[in-house]
Amino acid sequence: MYQLAVIGAGPGGYEAAIRASQLGLSTALVERDALGGTCLNRGCIPTKALLHAAEVYQAAKEGEAFGVCAKELSLDEAVVFARKDAVVGNLRQGIAQLVKVNRIDLYEGTGCIEAPHRVRVGEAVIEAERILIATGSVPALPPIEGIELAATSDDLLGAKAIPQSLVIVGGGVIGVEFASLLTMLGRSVSVIEALDRLLPPLDREFGQSVSMNLKKAGAQVHTGARVTRICRAEAGLRIEFEAKGKPGACEAEAVLAAVGRRANTAGLFSEGFTVATERGRILVDERFETDVPGVYAIGDVAGGIQLAHAASAQGIACVEGIAGQKSGLRLDLIPSCVYTNPEIASVGLTADEAKAKGLEVKIGKVPMGANGRTQIAGGARGFVKVVVDAQTDVLLGAQMMCGRATDMIGEMNAAIANGLTRAQMLRAVRAHPTFEEAITEALEAVEGRAIHAAPVRH
Ligand code: NAD
């Protein structure tokens, strides 16, 4: 009997299995598809590989401004997709190696839980003291006439070419990342978002700025819009919608449905065994245990924030708990990163969220226009904003839209996780010329003391 059986080898499951093995638990890992899950095979990594190629292409296209002349610029999509596949393949091989050296038994097939301590994988039966479900999520499809004609992010990332024109239903993270990718390649894009702004769960300013940047790059953005029908048309597909009471329509080679993801529990439970769920997601307590003792669930399948690093952190914390350790991870502080151009990153509370909690806050914000590194890179509209507790000076949140935002957010998360004050953060001298200098400026701006900003007269 194993001490732990993990079902699903995405970032949540395989990292949990490795930590379990490090802590001395005999561990089985079950996966029916490729190691690395959605993130590695159909999500974060392939998307970012395509985005990287698009950035290189755009930089070459705009090269004249930097004295670079790329005559007859073209994009070989076969090479772009082959490179993406190579990156994914390398990382997948790395996981396989890690599974092996950590002496984790890998079972290939669908893991079906038959009883609290029994998982069937085809002909094999795994007995385990504990079971951890980490089966992730799959794209959700909205109930729209003709939705079967739409592609999901899985389909687009698994294809061998990027469409010449695309209508995107849903202006969330997947929607704006694909819109960013296609506009950088000079393709035609329309985004149709039901709510009143793009990236609705994030700070309002992100949605507004992304919308402006996308429009400037040639995309059409329809917010407050309800899709009524998708059908075949001359240009490929036609999508009809209603925006602010008025009917609208656009045509494109393809339609992408990016309206969220739902828990993946297909084939997971045998007849006669189940755990408590709510709208498809598995319900867990603070230790990630379901209503069946010894059966745990983490990541997208258990709802919450559907991000790879959230799943990994939950998996590690869950396994540390099982091994009798207290995890030090701050699971309430999960950074959000959106790989648009410029990048978006956010952690902790926004000013609106802090106020809703009854906290008195001070805000420091600087536009990136005065940042040398941003000017060098020819950067687009952006900003760094910090939210500080007005009473204690403790940093509560940070929102950034600028070059390297997705890397820089780590500094802010480390500060918030450790309860650092603005004054403590300002002890550090930040190097020049970097995007990071804007962090010092935003922290100083709380007291109206940013150097590269017009003085605030009191
Ligand atoms: P999402 O929840 O981020 O966005 C879906 C959007 O679709 C929402 O803005 C919603 O208002 C809108 N919508 C819903 N129904 C609609 C309809 N009928 N017509 C028009 N708009 C509609 O979901 P997503 O973009 O599909 O991403 C799925 C998950 O994957 C998210 O949890 C996301 O965080 C994660 N993800 C993260 C990253 C990243 O971290 N960089 C990248 C990709 C995906």
PDB file of C-alpha atoms in Angstrom, residues 219-355:
ATOM      1  CA  ALA A 219      -8.164  45.220 -32.459  1.00  0.00           C
ATOM      2  CA  GLN A 220     -11.877  45.763 -31.990  1.00  0.00           C
ATOM      3  CA  VAL A 221     -13.092  45.546 -28.401  1.00  0.00           C
ATOM      4  CA  HIS A 222     -16.795  45.182 -27.576  1.00  0.00           C
ATOM      5  CA  THR A 223     -17.603  45.273 -23.861  1.00  0.00           C
ATOM      6  CA  GLY A 224     -21.048  44.887 -22.298  1.00  0.00           C
ATOM      7  CA  ALA A 225     -21.750  42.592 -25.242  1.00  0.00           C
ATOM      8  CA  ARG A 226     -23.843  39.409 -25.362  1.00  0.00           C
ATOM      9  CA  VAL A 227     -23.145  36.889 -28.102  1.00  0.00           C
ATOM     10  CA  THR A 228     -26.403  35.667 -29.622  1.00  0.00           C
ATOM     11  CA  ARG A 229     -25.316  33.320 -32.424  1.00  0.00           C
ATOM     12  CA  ILE A 230     -22.337  31.848 -34.257  1.00  0.00           C
ATOM     13  CA  CYS A 231     -22.818  30.583 -37.815  1.00  0.00           C
ATOM     14  CA  ARG A 232     -20.868  29.806 -40.997  1.00  0.00           C
ATOM     15  CA  ALA A 233     -20.118  32.706 -43.342  1.00  0.00           C
ATOM     16  CA  GLU A 234     -18.021  33.571 -46.368  1.00  0.00           C
ATOM     17  CA  ALA A 235     -14.993  34.655 -44.352  1.00  0.00           C
ATOM     18  CA  GLY A 236     -15.233  31.533 -42.186  1.00  0.00           C
ATOM     19  CA  LEU A 237     -17.496  32.228 -39.240  1.00  0.00           C
ATOM     20  CA  ARG A 238     -19.927  34.991 -38.364  1.00  0.00           C
ATOM     21  CA  ILE A 239     -20.664  35.981 -34.807  1.00  0.00           C
ATOM     22  CA  GLU A 240     -23.696  38.034 -33.871  1.00  0.00           C
ATOM     23  CA  PHE A 241     -23.958  39.959 -30.632  1.00  0.00           C
ATOM     24  CA  GLU A 242     -25.813  42.695 -28.826  1.00  0.00           C
ATOM     25  CA  ALA A 243     -23.745  45.490 -27.287  1.00  0.00           C
ATOM     26  CA  LYS A 244     -25.442  48.104 -25.133  1.00  0.00           C
ATOM     27  CA  GLY A 245     -28.831  47.398 -26.736  1.00  0.00           C
ATOM     28  CA  LYS A 246     -27.538  47.535 -30.327  1.00  0.00           C
ATOM     29  CA  PRO A 247     -27.008  44.511 -32.587  1.00  0.00           C
ATOM     30  CA  GLY A 248     -23.535  43.927 -33.984  1.00  0.00           C
ATOM     31  CA  ALA A 249     -21.712  41.261 -35.989  1.00  0.00           C
ATOM     32  CA  CYS A 250     -18.207  40.356 -37.117  1.00  0.00           C
ATOM     33  CA  GLU A 251     -16.674  37.694 -39.327  1.00  0.00           C
ATOM     34  CA  ALA A 252     -13.390  35.869 -38.964  1.00  0.00           C
ATOM     35  CA  GLU A 253     -11.562  32.715 -39.919  1.00  0.00           C
ATOM     36  CA  ALA A 254     -12.077  31.337 -36.401  1.00  0.00           C
ATOM     37  CA  VAL A 255     -13.896  31.991 -33.131  1.00  0.00           C
ATOM     38  CA  LEU A 256     -12.212  31.335 -29.790  1.00  0.00           C
ATOM     39  CA  ALA A 257     -14.407  30.566 -26.776  1.00  0.00           C
ATOM     40  CA  ALA A 258     -12.543  31.809 -23.687  1.00  0.00           C
ATOM     41  CA  VAL A 259     -15.243  32.168 -21.067  1.00  0.00           C
ATOM     42  CA  GLY A 260     -13.650  30.257 -18.207  1.00  0.00           C
ATOM     43  CA  ARG A 261     -12.835  26.678 -17.266  1.00  0.00           C
ATOM     44  CA  ARG A 262     -14.728  23.996 -15.351  1.00  0.00           C
ATOM     45  CA  ALA A 263     -13.543  21.268 -12.994  1.00  0.00           C
ATOM     46  CA  ASN A 264     -12.331  18.115 -14.726  1.00  0.00           C
ATOM     47  CA  THR A 265     -13.835  15.082 -12.996  1.00  0.00           C
ATOM     48  CA  ALA A 266     -14.584  12.964 -16.082  1.00  0.00           C
ATOM     49  CA  GLY A 267     -14.079   9.285 -15.261  1.00  0.00           C
ATOM     50  CA  LEU A 268     -12.713  10.106 -11.803  1.00  0.00           C
ATOM     51  CA  PHE A 269     -15.288   8.349  -9.628  1.00  0.00           C
ATOM     52  CA  SER A 270     -16.629   4.836 -10.074  1.00  0.00           C
ATOM     53  CA  GLU A 271     -20.332   4.225  -9.577  1.00  0.00           C
ATOM     54  CA  GLY A 272     -21.173   4.226  -5.912  1.00  0.00           C
ATOM     55  CA  PHE A 273     -18.281   6.502  -4.873  1.00  0.00           C
ATOM     56  CA  THR A 274     -18.300  10.274  -4.870  1.00  0.00           C
ATOM     57  CA  VAL A 275     -17.224  13.314  -2.850  1.00  0.00           C
ATOM     58  CA  ALA A 276     -19.194  16.495  -2.160  1.00  0.00           C
ATOM     59  CA  THR A 277     -19.156  18.993  -5.027  1.00  0.00           C
ATOM     60  CA  GLU A 278     -20.672  22.374  -5.778  1.00  0.00           C
ATOM     61  CA  ARG A 279     -21.341  23.323  -9.400  1.00  0.00           C
ATOM     62  CA  GLY A 280     -18.879  20.646 -10.448  1.00  0.00           C
ATOM     63  CA  ARG A 281     -15.965  21.699  -8.246  1.00  0.00           C
ATOM     64  CA  ILE A 282     -14.833  19.468  -5.395  1.00  0.00           C
ATOM     65  CA  LEU A 283     -15.431  20.951  -1.949  1.00  0.00           C
ATOM     66  CA  VAL A 284     -12.470  20.855   0.467  1.00  0.00           C
ATOM     67  CA  ASP A 285     -11.624  22.167   3.916  1.00  0.00           C
ATOM     68  CA  GLU A 286      -8.581  24.288   4.869  1.00  0.00           C
ATOM     69  CA  ARG A 287      -6.362  21.166   4.709  1.00  0.00           C
ATOM     70  CA  PHE A 288      -7.713  20.363   1.212  1.00  0.00           C
ATOM     71  CA  GLU A 289      -9.555  17.304   2.529  1.00  0.00           C
ATOM     72  CA  THR A 290     -12.906  16.433   0.948  1.00  0.00           C
ATOM     73  CA  ASP A 291     -15.909  15.185   2.922  1.00  0.00           C
ATOM     74  CA  VAL A 292     -14.404  11.672   2.551  1.00  0.00           C
ATOM     75  CA  PRO A 293     -11.555  11.329   5.093  1.00  0.00           C
ATOM     76  CA  GLY A 294      -8.219  10.615   3.408  1.00  0.00           C
ATOM     77  CA  VAL A 295      -9.336  11.965   0.006  1.00  0.00           C
ATOM     78  CA  TYR A 296      -7.952  15.403  -0.829  1.00  0.00           C
ATOM     79  CA  ALA A 297      -8.272  17.787  -3.797  1.00  0.00           C
ATOM     80  CA  ILE A 298      -6.209  20.786  -4.927  1.00  0.00           C
ATOM     81  CA  GLY A 299      -5.987  23.172  -7.883  1.00  0.00           C
ATOM     82  CA  ASP A 300      -8.567  23.906 -10.569  1.00  0.00           C
ATOM     83  CA  VAL A 301     -10.700  20.855  -9.774  1.00  0.00           C
ATOM     84  CA  ALA A 302     -11.301  22.325  -6.301  1.00  0.00           C
ATOM     85  CA  GLY A 303     -12.192  25.787  -7.693  1.00  0.00           C
ATOM     86  CA  GLY A 304     -10.700  28.951  -6.258  1.00  0.00           C
ATOM     87  CA  ILE A 305      -8.039  30.740  -8.261  1.00  0.00           C
ATOM     88  CA  GLN A 306      -7.346  28.664 -11.382  1.00  0.00           C
ATOM     89  CA  LEU A 307      -3.619  29.256 -11.750  1.00  0.00           C
ATOM     90  CA  ALA A 308      -0.731  26.809 -12.090  1.00  0.00           C
ATOM     91  CA  HIS A 309       1.273  28.331  -9.244  1.00  0.00           C
ATOM     92  CA  ALA A 310      -1.803  28.331  -6.965  1.00  0.00           C
ATOM     93  CA  ALA A 311      -2.285  24.607  -7.678  1.00  0.00           C
ATOM     94  CA  SER A 312       1.398  23.863  -7.014  1.00  0.00           C
ATOM     95  CA  ALA A 313       1.387  25.803  -3.745  1.00  0.00           C
ATOM     96  CA  GLN A 314      -1.831  24.090  -2.606  1.00  0.00           C
ATOM     97  CA  GLY A 315      -0.456  20.655  -3.528  1.00  0.00           C
ATOM     98  CA  ILE A 316       2.761  21.262  -1.606  1.00  0.00           C
ATOM     99  CA  ALA A 317       0.908  22.676   1.427  1.00  0.00           C
ATOM    100  CA  CYS A 318      -1.535  19.749   1.382  1.00  0.00           C
ATOM    101  CA  VAL A 319       1.233  17.141   1.282  1.00  0.00           C
ATOM    102  CA  GLU A 320       3.249  18.918   3.982  1.00  0.00           C
ATOM    103  CA  GLY A 321       0.105  18.835   6.120  1.00  0.00           C
ATOM    104  CA  ILE A 322      -0.342  15.093   5.458  1.00  0.00           C
ATOM    105  CA  ALA A 323       3.296  14.552   6.517  1.00  0.00           C
ATOM    106  CA  GLY A 324       2.604  16.413   9.767  1.00  0.00           C
ATOM    107  CA  GLN A 325       4.412  19.612   8.843  1.00  0.00           C
ATOM    108  CA  LYS A 326       3.066  23.128   8.996  1.00  0.00           C
ATOM    109  CA  SER A 327       3.444  24.763   5.611  1.00  0.00           C
ATOM    110  CA  GLY A 328       4.759  28.314   5.624  1.00  0.00           C
ATOM    111  CA  LEU A 329       3.151  29.163   2.273  1.00  0.00           C
ATOM    112  CA  ARG A 330       0.824  32.174   2.221  1.00  0.00           C
ATOM    113  CA  LEU A 331      -1.915  30.617   0.110  1.00  0.00           C
ATOM    114  CA  ASP A 332      -4.022  33.757   0.470  1.00  0.00           C
ATOM    115  CA  LEU A 333      -1.442  35.719  -1.543  1.00  0.00           C
ATOM    116  CA  ILE A 334      -1.458  34.430  -5.098  1.00  0.00           C
ATOM    117  CA  PRO A 335       0.001  36.720  -7.757  1.00  0.00           C
ATOM    118  CA  SER A 336      -1.952  37.150 -11.002  1.00  0.00           C
ATOM    119  CA  CYS A 337       0.061  37.590 -14.172  1.00  0.00           C
ATOM    120  CA  VAL A 338      -1.262  38.355 -17.644  1.00  0.00           C
ATOM    121  CA  TYR A 339       1.171  38.089 -20.539  1.00  0.00           C
ATOM    122  CA  THR A 340       0.024  41.015 -22.621  1.00  0.00           C
ATOM    123  CA  ASN A 341       2.313  43.682 -24.018  1.00  0.00           C
ATOM    124  CA  PRO A 342       3.219  45.283 -21.639  1.00  0.00           C
ATOM    125  CA  GLU A 343       2.791  42.591 -19.008  1.00  0.00           C
ATOM    126  CA  ILE A 344       0.281  42.837 -16.177  1.00  0.00           C
ATOM    127  CA  ALA A 345       0.840  41.608 -12.629  1.00  0.00           C
ATOM    128  CA  SER A 346      -1.048  42.033  -9.405  1.00  0.00           C
ATOM    129  CA  VAL A 347      -0.837  40.741  -5.847  1.00  0.00           C
ATOM    130  CA  GLY A 348      -2.589  41.439  -2.565  1.00  0.00           C
ATOM    131  CA  LEU A 349      -5.376  43.982  -2.274  1.00  0.00           C
ATOM    132  CA  THR A 350      -6.409  46.584  -4.813  1.00  0.00           C
ATOM    133  CA  ALA A 351      -7.426  49.979  -3.415  1.00  0.00           C
ATOM    134  CA  ASP A 352     -11.115  49.097  -3.990  1.00  0.00           C
ATOM    135  CA  GLU A 353     -10.777  45.729  -2.215  1.00  0.00           C
ATOM    136  CA  ALA A 354      -8.969  47.323   0.749  1.00  0.00           C
ATOM    137  CA  LYS A 355     -11.667  49.993   1.079  1.00  0.00           C
TER     138      LYS A 355
END
